[in-house]
Amino acid sequence: MTNHDKSPYSLLESQISIFMRRAEAARLSNIMGKEMDRSSYLILRLLESRGALGIKSISDIFQLDISTVSRQINALEAKGLVERLTDPNDARISLLQLSPDAPALLAEVRQSREQFYEHLLSDWSQDEIVTFGKLLHKFNETAESRKRTR
């Protein structure tokens, strides 16, 4: 730490900012081929892991306005990546699920992203990669739990 960094939180704040900037730059550069925008990727991953969900549930999970999620869903629907179905418990509610084509595309994008990180971290040991992944997971879990208690 430098002299102006008075706490470990200063180091964390700085490094997270740099990490986010670099992650976005890597995404924008599309260096590994298959890519999709972050919001589409996150929504598709959510539907893949949790199954059919309503727009309100998705907006609550991501802490976004329903109108924002609705626009993102409309774009995914136009690309043929999500389908609407009627909620069996309430016919007034539409649920969203992955289309039959979405899992294959999602797998390609995931593989592209994993290859990017494999290349980026090629000089790291497996232990370092696992430790970093576990710490990021812990960080995200902590952030999620704090979000719920506010």
Short mmCIF file of N, CA and C in Angstrom, two decimals:
data_model
loop_
_atom_site.label_atom_id
_atom_site.label_comp_id
_atom_site.label_asym_id
_atom_site.label_seq_id
_atom_site.Cartn_x
_atom_site.Cartn_y
_atom_site.Cartn_z
N MET A 1 0.84 -1.19 0.00
CA MET A 1 0.00 0.00 0.00
C MET A 1 0.88 1.24 0.00
N THR A 2 0.42 2.26 -0.66
CA THR A 2 1.16 3.51 -0.68
C THR A 2 0.79 4.34 0.54
N ASN A 3 1.51 5.44 0.72
CA ASN A 3 1.27 6.29 1.89
C ASN A 3 -0.15 6.84 1.96
N HIS A 4 -0.74 7.15 0.80
CA HIS A 4 -2.09 7.73 0.85
C HIS A 4 -3.17 6.67 1.09
N ASP A 5 -2.80 5.41 1.01
CA ASP A 5 -3.75 4.34 1.30
C ASP A 5 -3.70 4.02 2.79
N LYS A 6 -4.69 4.49 3.51
CA LYS A 6 -4.66 4.40 4.96
C LYS A 6 -5.23 3.08 5.49
N SER A 7 -5.97 2.35 4.67
CA SER A 7 -6.60 1.14 5.17
C SER A 7 -6.65 0.07 4.08
N PRO A 8 -6.88 -1.17 4.48
CA PRO A 8 -7.04 -2.21 3.47
C PRO A 8 -8.27 -1.97 2.59
N TYR A 9 -9.25 -1.22 3.10
CA TYR A 9 -10.45 -0.92 2.33
C TYR A 9 -10.14 0.02 1.17
N SER A 10 -9.15 0.88 1.36
CA SER A 10 -8.72 1.75 0.28
C SER A 10 -8.12 0.92 -0.86
N LEU A 11 -7.31 -0.06 -0.51
CA LEU A 11 -6.74 -0.97 -1.50
C LEU A 11 -7.85 -1.73 -2.22
N LEU A 12 -8.80 -2.23 -1.46
CA LEU A 12 -9.92 -2.97 -2.04
C LEU A 12 -10.72 -2.11 -3.00
N GLU A 13 -11.05 -0.90 -2.57
CA GLU A 13 -11.84 0.00 -3.41
C GLU A 13 -11.13 0.27 -4.72
N SER A 14 -9.86 0.53 -4.64
CA SER A 14 -9.07 0.82 -5.83
C SER A 14 -9.00 -0.39 -6.75
N GLN A 15 -8.71 -1.55 -6.20
CA GLN A 15 -8.54 -2.75 -7.01
C GLN A 15 -9.87 -3.23 -7.62
N ILE A 16 -10.96 -3.07 -6.91
CA ILE A 16 -12.26 -3.45 -7.48
C ILE A 16 -12.61 -2.52 -8.63
N SER A 17 -12.32 -1.24 -8.49
CA SER A 17 -12.57 -0.29 -9.58
C SER A 17 -11.77 -0.67 -10.83
N ILE A 18 -10.51 -0.99 -10.63
CA ILE A 18 -9.65 -1.39 -11.76
C ILE A 18 -10.17 -2.69 -12.37
N PHE A 19 -10.52 -3.64 -11.52
CA PHE A 19 -11.04 -4.93 -11.98
C PHE A 19 -12.28 -4.74 -12.85
N MET A 20 -13.21 -3.91 -12.40
CA MET A 20 -14.44 -3.68 -13.15
C MET A 20 -14.15 -3.02 -14.49
N ARG A 21 -13.25 -2.05 -14.49
CA ARG A 21 -12.89 -1.37 -15.74
C ARG A 21 -12.27 -2.36 -16.72
N ARG A 22 -11.36 -3.19 -16.24
CA ARG A 22 -10.70 -4.16 -17.12
C ARG A 22 -11.66 -5.24 -17.60
N ALA A 23 -12.54 -5.68 -16.74
CA ALA A 23 -13.52 -6.70 -17.14
C ALA A 23 -14.43 -6.15 -18.24
N GLU A 24 -14.85 -4.91 -18.10
CA GLU A 24 -15.69 -4.29 -19.12
C GLU A 24 -14.91 -4.10 -20.42
N ALA A 25 -13.66 -3.69 -20.33
CA ALA A 25 -12.84 -3.52 -21.53
C ALA A 25 -12.66 -4.85 -22.25
N ALA A 26 -12.45 -5.91 -21.50
CA ALA A 26 -12.29 -7.24 -22.10
C ALA A 26 -13.58 -7.67 -22.79
N ARG A 27 -14.69 -7.40 -22.15
CA ARG A 27 -15.98 -7.76 -22.74
C ARG A 27 -16.20 -7.00 -24.04
N LEU A 28 -15.90 -5.70 -24.01
CA LEU A 28 -16.11 -4.88 -25.20
C LEU A 28 -15.18 -5.25 -26.34
N SER A 29 -13.99 -5.71 -26.00
CA SER A 29 -13.04 -6.05 -27.06
C SER A 29 -13.41 -7.34 -27.77
N ASN A 30 -14.26 -8.15 -27.12
CA ASN A 30 -14.76 -9.38 -27.73
C ASN A 30 -13.62 -10.23 -28.26
N ILE A 31 -12.56 -10.36 -27.46
CA ILE A 31 -11.35 -10.99 -27.96
C ILE A 31 -11.46 -12.48 -28.19
N MET A 32 -12.43 -13.13 -27.61
CA MET A 32 -12.50 -14.58 -27.75
C MET A 32 -13.61 -15.04 -28.69
N GLY A 33 -14.28 -14.16 -29.37
CA GLY A 33 -15.29 -14.60 -30.34
C GLY A 33 -16.70 -14.47 -29.83
N LYS A 34 -17.28 -15.55 -29.36
CA LYS A 34 -18.67 -15.55 -28.92
C LYS A 34 -18.85 -14.61 -27.73
N GLU A 35 -19.79 -13.73 -27.83
CA GLU A 35 -20.02 -12.78 -26.75
C GLU A 35 -21.48 -12.34 -26.80
N MET A 36 -21.97 -11.87 -25.69
CA MET A 36 -23.28 -11.23 -25.61
C MET A 36 -23.20 -10.20 -24.50
N ASP A 37 -24.13 -9.25 -24.53
CA ASP A 37 -24.06 -8.20 -23.51
C ASP A 37 -24.29 -8.79 -22.13
N ARG A 38 -23.76 -8.10 -21.15
CA ARG A 38 -23.76 -8.59 -19.77
C ARG A 38 -25.17 -8.86 -19.24
N SER A 39 -26.11 -7.95 -19.49
CA SER A 39 -27.45 -8.14 -18.95
C SER A 39 -28.12 -9.37 -19.56
N SER A 40 -27.94 -9.58 -20.86
CA SER A 40 -28.51 -10.77 -21.50
C SER A 40 -27.91 -12.03 -20.90
N TYR A 41 -26.60 -12.02 -20.75
CA TYR A 41 -25.90 -13.19 -20.20
C TYR A 41 -26.39 -13.50 -18.79
N LEU A 42 -26.51 -12.48 -17.96
CA LEU A 42 -26.94 -12.70 -16.58
C LEU A 42 -28.38 -13.20 -16.51
N ILE A 43 -29.26 -12.65 -17.33
CA ILE A 43 -30.65 -13.10 -17.32
C ILE A 43 -30.74 -14.55 -17.80
N LEU A 44 -30.03 -14.87 -18.87
CA LEU A 44 -30.06 -16.25 -19.37
C LEU A 44 -29.47 -17.23 -18.36
N ARG A 45 -28.39 -16.84 -17.70
CA ARG A 45 -27.80 -17.71 -16.67
C ARG A 45 -28.79 -17.91 -15.52
N LEU A 46 -29.49 -16.85 -15.14
CA LEU A 46 -30.48 -16.95 -14.07
C LEU A 46 -31.59 -17.92 -14.45
N LEU A 47 -32.13 -17.78 -15.66
CA LEU A 47 -33.20 -18.67 -16.11
C LEU A 47 -32.69 -20.11 -16.25
N GLU A 48 -31.45 -20.25 -16.64
CA GLU A 48 -30.86 -21.59 -16.74
C GLU A 48 -30.78 -22.26 -15.37
N SER A 49 -30.39 -21.49 -14.36
CA SER A 49 -30.20 -22.08 -13.03
C SER A 49 -31.49 -22.22 -12.24
N ARG A 50 -32.42 -21.30 -12.42
CA ARG A 50 -33.63 -21.31 -11.58
C ARG A 50 -34.89 -21.75 -12.30
N GLY A 51 -34.83 -21.85 -13.61
CA GLY A 51 -36.03 -22.21 -14.36
C GLY A 51 -36.87 -20.97 -14.64
N ALA A 52 -38.12 -21.19 -15.02
CA ALA A 52 -39.01 -20.11 -15.42
C ALA A 52 -39.24 -19.13 -14.27
N LEU A 53 -39.16 -17.84 -14.60
CA LEU A 53 -39.37 -16.76 -13.63
C LEU A 53 -40.18 -15.65 -14.27
N GLY A 54 -40.86 -14.87 -13.44
CA GLY A 54 -41.56 -13.69 -13.91
C GLY A 54 -40.62 -12.49 -13.96
N ILE A 55 -41.03 -11.48 -14.71
CA ILE A 55 -40.21 -10.27 -14.83
C ILE A 55 -39.99 -9.63 -13.47
N LYS A 56 -41.01 -9.61 -12.62
CA LYS A 56 -40.84 -9.00 -11.30
C LYS A 56 -39.78 -9.73 -10.49
N SER A 57 -39.80 -11.04 -10.53
CA SER A 57 -38.77 -11.81 -9.81
C SER A 57 -37.38 -11.49 -10.32
N ILE A 58 -37.24 -11.41 -11.63
CA ILE A 58 -35.93 -11.09 -12.22
C ILE A 58 -35.50 -9.69 -11.80
N SER A 59 -36.42 -8.74 -11.84
CA SER A 59 -36.06 -7.37 -11.46
C SER A 59 -35.70 -7.29 -9.98
N ASP A 60 -36.37 -8.05 -9.14
CA ASP A 60 -36.02 -8.08 -7.71
C ASP A 60 -34.63 -8.68 -7.49
N ILE A 61 -34.34 -9.77 -8.17
CA ILE A 61 -33.04 -10.43 -8.01
C ILE A 61 -31.91 -9.50 -8.42
N PHE A 62 -32.08 -8.80 -9.54
CA PHE A 62 -31.01 -7.92 -10.03
C PHE A 62 -31.11 -6.49 -9.51
N GLN A 63 -32.14 -6.22 -8.72
CA GLN A 63 -32.38 -4.88 -8.18
C GLN A 63 -32.45 -3.84 -9.30
N LEU A 64 -33.27 -4.13 -10.30
CA LEU A 64 -33.48 -3.23 -11.43
C LEU A 64 -34.96 -2.90 -11.54
N ASP A 65 -35.26 -1.78 -12.19
CA ASP A 65 -36.65 -1.43 -12.45
C ASP A 65 -37.26 -2.47 -13.38
N ILE A 66 -38.54 -2.72 -13.19
CA ILE A 66 -39.24 -3.68 -14.05
C ILE A 66 -39.16 -3.24 -15.51
N SER A 67 -39.23 -1.93 -15.77
CA SER A 67 -39.17 -1.46 -17.15
C SER A 67 -37.82 -1.79 -17.80
N THR A 68 -36.75 -1.71 -17.04
CA THR A 68 -35.42 -2.06 -17.56
C THR A 68 -35.35 -3.54 -17.90
N VAL A 69 -35.81 -4.37 -16.99
CA VAL A 69 -35.80 -5.82 -17.22
C VAL A 69 -36.72 -6.17 -18.38
N SER A 70 -37.86 -5.51 -18.46
CA SER A 70 -38.81 -5.77 -19.54
C SER A 70 -38.17 -5.49 -20.91
N ARG A 71 -37.43 -4.40 -21.02
CA ARG A 71 -36.73 -4.09 -22.28
C ARG A 71 -35.70 -5.16 -22.62
N GLN A 72 -34.97 -5.59 -21.60
CA GLN A 72 -33.96 -6.63 -21.82
C GLN A 72 -34.61 -7.94 -22.24
N ILE A 73 -35.71 -8.28 -21.60
CA ILE A 73 -36.44 -9.51 -21.95
C ILE A 73 -36.99 -9.42 -23.37
N ASN A 74 -37.54 -8.26 -23.74
CA ASN A 74 -38.07 -8.09 -25.10
C ASN A 74 -36.97 -8.32 -26.13
N ALA A 75 -35.77 -7.82 -25.86
CA ALA A 75 -34.64 -8.02 -26.78
C ALA A 75 -34.28 -9.50 -26.87
N LEU A 76 -34.27 -10.19 -25.72
CA LEU A 76 -33.96 -11.62 -25.72
C LEU A 76 -35.05 -12.42 -26.45
N GLU A 77 -36.28 -11.99 -26.26
CA GLU A 77 -37.40 -12.66 -26.93
C GLU A 77 -37.30 -12.45 -28.45
N ALA A 78 -36.95 -11.24 -28.88
CA ALA A 78 -36.80 -10.95 -30.31
C ALA A 78 -35.68 -11.78 -30.94
N LYS A 79 -34.67 -12.10 -30.15
CA LYS A 79 -33.56 -12.93 -30.64
C LYS A 79 -33.87 -14.43 -30.55
N GLY A 80 -35.04 -14.75 -30.01
CA GLY A 80 -35.44 -16.15 -29.90
C GLY A 80 -34.74 -16.90 -28.78
N LEU A 81 -34.30 -16.18 -27.73
CA LEU A 81 -33.57 -16.82 -26.64
C LEU A 81 -34.42 -17.09 -25.40
N VAL A 82 -35.56 -16.41 -25.28
CA VAL A 82 -36.49 -16.68 -24.18
C VAL A 82 -37.90 -16.83 -24.75
N GLU A 83 -38.71 -17.55 -24.01
CA GLU A 83 -40.11 -17.76 -24.37
C GLU A 83 -40.98 -17.43 -23.17
N ARG A 84 -42.18 -16.97 -23.46
CA ARG A 84 -43.14 -16.69 -22.40
C ARG A 84 -44.09 -17.88 -22.25
N LEU A 85 -44.46 -18.13 -21.01
CA LEU A 85 -45.49 -19.12 -20.74
C LEU A 85 -46.36 -18.58 -19.61
N THR A 86 -47.54 -19.11 -19.50
CA THR A 86 -48.48 -18.66 -18.47
C THR A 86 -48.14 -19.31 -17.15
N ASP A 87 -48.14 -18.50 -16.10
CA ASP A 87 -47.92 -19.02 -14.75
C ASP A 87 -49.08 -19.94 -14.39
N PRO A 88 -48.80 -21.20 -14.06
CA PRO A 88 -49.90 -22.12 -13.73
C PRO A 88 -50.68 -21.71 -12.49
N ASN A 89 -50.09 -20.87 -11.64
CA ASN A 89 -50.77 -20.43 -10.42
C ASN A 89 -51.55 -19.14 -10.60
N ASP A 90 -51.26 -18.39 -11.68
CA ASP A 90 -51.93 -17.11 -11.91
C ASP A 90 -51.85 -16.80 -13.41
N ALA A 91 -52.94 -17.02 -14.11
CA ALA A 91 -52.97 -16.87 -15.57
C ALA A 91 -52.66 -15.45 -16.03
N ARG A 92 -52.71 -14.48 -15.12
CA ARG A 92 -52.42 -13.09 -15.49
C ARG A 92 -50.92 -12.84 -15.61
N ILE A 93 -50.11 -13.75 -15.09
CA ILE A 93 -48.66 -13.55 -15.03
C ILE A 93 -47.97 -14.40 -16.10
N SER A 94 -47.05 -13.76 -16.81
CA SER A 94 -46.21 -14.48 -17.77
C SER A 94 -44.91 -14.86 -17.10
N LEU A 95 -44.50 -16.08 -17.31
CA LEU A 95 -43.19 -16.53 -16.86
C LEU A 95 -42.28 -16.59 -18.08
N LEU A 96 -41.01 -16.49 -17.84
CA LEU A 96 -40.03 -16.55 -18.91
C LEU A 96 -39.14 -17.75 -18.71
N GLN A 97 -38.86 -18.42 -19.80
CA GLN A 97 -37.95 -19.57 -19.74
C GLN A 97 -37.04 -19.51 -20.96
N LEU A 98 -35.95 -20.26 -20.88
CA LEU A 98 -35.03 -20.33 -22.01
C LEU A 98 -35.74 -20.99 -23.19
N SER A 99 -35.45 -20.50 -24.38
CA SER A 99 -35.94 -21.16 -25.59
C SER A 99 -35.09 -22.40 -25.83
N PRO A 100 -35.51 -23.28 -26.71
CA PRO A 100 -34.68 -24.47 -27.00
C PRO A 100 -33.29 -24.13 -27.54
N ASP A 101 -33.13 -22.99 -28.21
CA ASP A 101 -31.82 -22.60 -28.77
C ASP A 101 -30.89 -21.95 -27.74
N ALA A 102 -31.43 -21.44 -26.67
CA ALA A 102 -30.63 -20.66 -25.71
C ALA A 102 -29.54 -21.46 -25.01
N PRO A 103 -29.78 -22.68 -24.53
CA PRO A 103 -28.72 -23.38 -23.80
C PRO A 103 -27.43 -23.57 -24.60
N ALA A 104 -27.54 -23.88 -25.89
CA ALA A 104 -26.34 -24.08 -26.71
C ALA A 104 -25.56 -22.78 -26.86
N LEU A 105 -26.27 -21.67 -27.12
CA LEU A 105 -25.59 -20.38 -27.24
C LEU A 105 -24.96 -19.98 -25.92
N LEU A 106 -25.69 -20.18 -24.85
CA LEU A 106 -25.18 -19.85 -23.52
C LEU A 106 -23.92 -20.66 -23.21
N ALA A 107 -23.91 -21.91 -23.59
CA ALA A 107 -22.72 -22.75 -23.38
C ALA A 107 -21.53 -22.23 -24.19
N GLU A 108 -21.77 -21.78 -25.42
CA GLU A 108 -20.69 -21.23 -26.24
C GLU A 108 -20.13 -19.95 -25.63
N VAL A 109 -21.02 -19.09 -25.17
CA VAL A 109 -20.58 -17.83 -24.56
C VAL A 109 -19.81 -18.11 -23.27
N ARG A 110 -20.33 -19.03 -22.46
CA ARG A 110 -19.65 -19.38 -21.21
C ARG A 110 -18.25 -19.94 -21.52
N GLN A 111 -18.15 -20.80 -22.51
CA GLN A 111 -16.86 -21.36 -22.88
C GLN A 111 -15.90 -20.26 -23.35
N SER A 112 -16.41 -19.32 -24.12
CA SER A 112 -15.59 -18.20 -24.58
C SER A 112 -15.07 -17.38 -23.40
N ARG A 113 -15.94 -17.13 -22.44
CA ARG A 113 -15.52 -16.37 -21.26
C ARG A 113 -14.51 -17.14 -20.42
N GLU A 114 -14.73 -18.44 -20.27
CA GLU A 114 -13.79 -19.26 -19.51
C GLU A 114 -12.42 -19.30 -20.20
N GLN A 115 -12.42 -19.38 -21.54
CA GLN A 115 -11.16 -19.37 -22.28
C GLN A 115 -10.43 -18.04 -22.09
N PHE A 116 -11.18 -16.95 -22.05
CA PHE A 116 -10.58 -15.65 -21.81
C PHE A 116 -9.85 -15.64 -20.47
N TYR A 117 -10.52 -16.11 -19.42
CA TYR A 117 -9.89 -16.11 -18.09
C TYR A 117 -8.75 -17.12 -18.01
N GLU A 118 -8.89 -18.23 -18.70
CA GLU A 118 -7.80 -19.21 -18.73
C GLU A 118 -6.55 -18.58 -19.35
N HIS A 119 -6.73 -17.84 -20.43
CA HIS A 119 -5.60 -17.15 -21.07
C HIS A 119 -5.06 -16.04 -20.17
N LEU A 120 -5.96 -15.25 -19.61
CA LEU A 120 -5.56 -14.12 -18.76
C LEU A 120 -4.74 -14.59 -17.56
N LEU A 121 -5.15 -15.69 -16.96
CA LEU A 121 -4.53 -16.17 -15.72
C LEU A 121 -3.58 -17.35 -15.97
N SER A 122 -3.05 -17.44 -17.16
CA SER A 122 -2.22 -18.59 -17.52
C SER A 122 -0.96 -18.73 -16.66
N ASP A 123 -0.49 -17.63 -16.08
CA ASP A 123 0.70 -17.73 -15.23
C ASP A 123 0.36 -17.84 -13.74
N TRP A 124 -0.92 -18.04 -13.42
CA TRP A 124 -1.33 -18.28 -12.04
C TRP A 124 -1.37 -19.79 -11.80
N SER A 125 -1.12 -20.18 -10.57
CA SER A 125 -1.27 -21.60 -10.21
C SER A 125 -2.76 -21.92 -10.05
N GLN A 126 -3.09 -23.20 -10.13
CA GLN A 126 -4.47 -23.63 -9.92
C GLN A 126 -4.95 -23.22 -8.52
N ASP A 127 -4.07 -23.32 -7.54
CA ASP A 127 -4.43 -22.92 -6.17
C ASP A 127 -4.78 -21.43 -6.11
N GLU A 128 -4.01 -20.60 -6.80
CA GLU A 128 -4.29 -19.16 -6.80
C GLU A 128 -5.63 -18.87 -7.46
N ILE A 129 -5.91 -19.55 -8.56
CA ILE A 129 -7.18 -19.35 -9.26
C ILE A 129 -8.35 -19.78 -8.38
N VAL A 130 -8.22 -20.93 -7.74
CA VAL A 130 -9.29 -21.43 -6.86
C VAL A 130 -9.48 -20.48 -5.68
N THR A 131 -8.39 -20.03 -5.07
CA THR A 131 -8.48 -19.11 -3.94
C THR A 131 -9.15 -17.81 -4.36
N PHE A 132 -8.74 -17.26 -5.50
CA PHE A 132 -9.34 -16.02 -6.01
C PHE A 132 -10.84 -16.22 -6.26
N GLY A 133 -11.19 -17.35 -6.88
CA GLY A 133 -12.60 -17.64 -7.14
C GLY A 133 -13.41 -17.76 -5.86
N LYS A 134 -12.85 -18.43 -4.87
CA LYS A 134 -13.55 -18.58 -3.58
C LYS A 134 -13.72 -17.23 -2.89
N LEU A 135 -12.69 -16.39 -2.95
CA LEU A 135 -12.80 -15.07 -2.33
C LEU A 135 -13.80 -14.18 -3.06
N LEU A 136 -13.83 -14.25 -4.39
CA LEU A 136 -14.84 -13.50 -5.15
C LEU A 136 -16.24 -14.00 -4.80
N HIS A 137 -16.38 -15.31 -4.67
CA HIS A 137 -17.68 -15.88 -4.29
C HIS A 137 -18.10 -15.37 -2.91
N LYS A 138 -17.18 -15.40 -1.97
CA LYS A 138 -17.48 -14.91 -0.62
C LYS A 138 -17.85 -13.43 -0.65
N PHE A 139 -17.11 -12.64 -1.43
CA PHE A 139 -17.39 -11.21 -1.58
C PHE A 139 -18.81 -11.02 -2.13
N ASN A 140 -19.16 -11.75 -3.19
CA ASN A 140 -20.49 -11.61 -3.79
C ASN A 140 -21.60 -12.07 -2.85
N GLU A 141 -21.36 -13.14 -2.11
CA GLU A 141 -22.35 -13.61 -1.13
C GLU A 141 -22.56 -12.57 -0.03
N THR A 142 -21.46 -11.97 0.44
CA THR A 142 -21.56 -10.93 1.47
C THR A 142 -22.33 -9.73 0.94
N ALA A 143 -22.01 -9.31 -0.29
CA ALA A 143 -22.71 -8.17 -0.89
C ALA A 143 -24.19 -8.48 -1.04
N GLU A 144 -24.52 -9.69 -1.43
CA GLU A 144 -25.92 -10.09 -1.58
C GLU A 144 -26.65 -10.09 -0.24
N SER A 145 -26.02 -10.60 0.80
CA SER A 145 -26.68 -10.64 2.11
C SER A 145 -26.85 -9.24 2.68
N ARG A 146 -25.89 -8.35 2.44
CA ARG A 146 -26.01 -6.96 2.91
C ARG A 146 -27.13 -6.24 2.17
N LYS A 147 -27.27 -6.54 0.89
CA LYS A 147 -28.32 -5.95 0.07
C LYS A 147 -29.69 -6.29 0.65
N ARG A 148 -29.85 -7.54 1.09
CA ARG A 148 -31.14 -7.98 1.63
C ARG A 148 -31.46 -7.38 2.98
N THR A 149 -30.44 -6.97 3.75
CA THR A 149 -30.69 -6.45 5.10
C THR A 149 -30.86 -4.94 5.13
N ARG A 150 -30.70 -4.28 3.99
CA ARG A 150 -30.87 -2.82 3.97
C ARG A 150 -32.31 -2.42 3.95
#
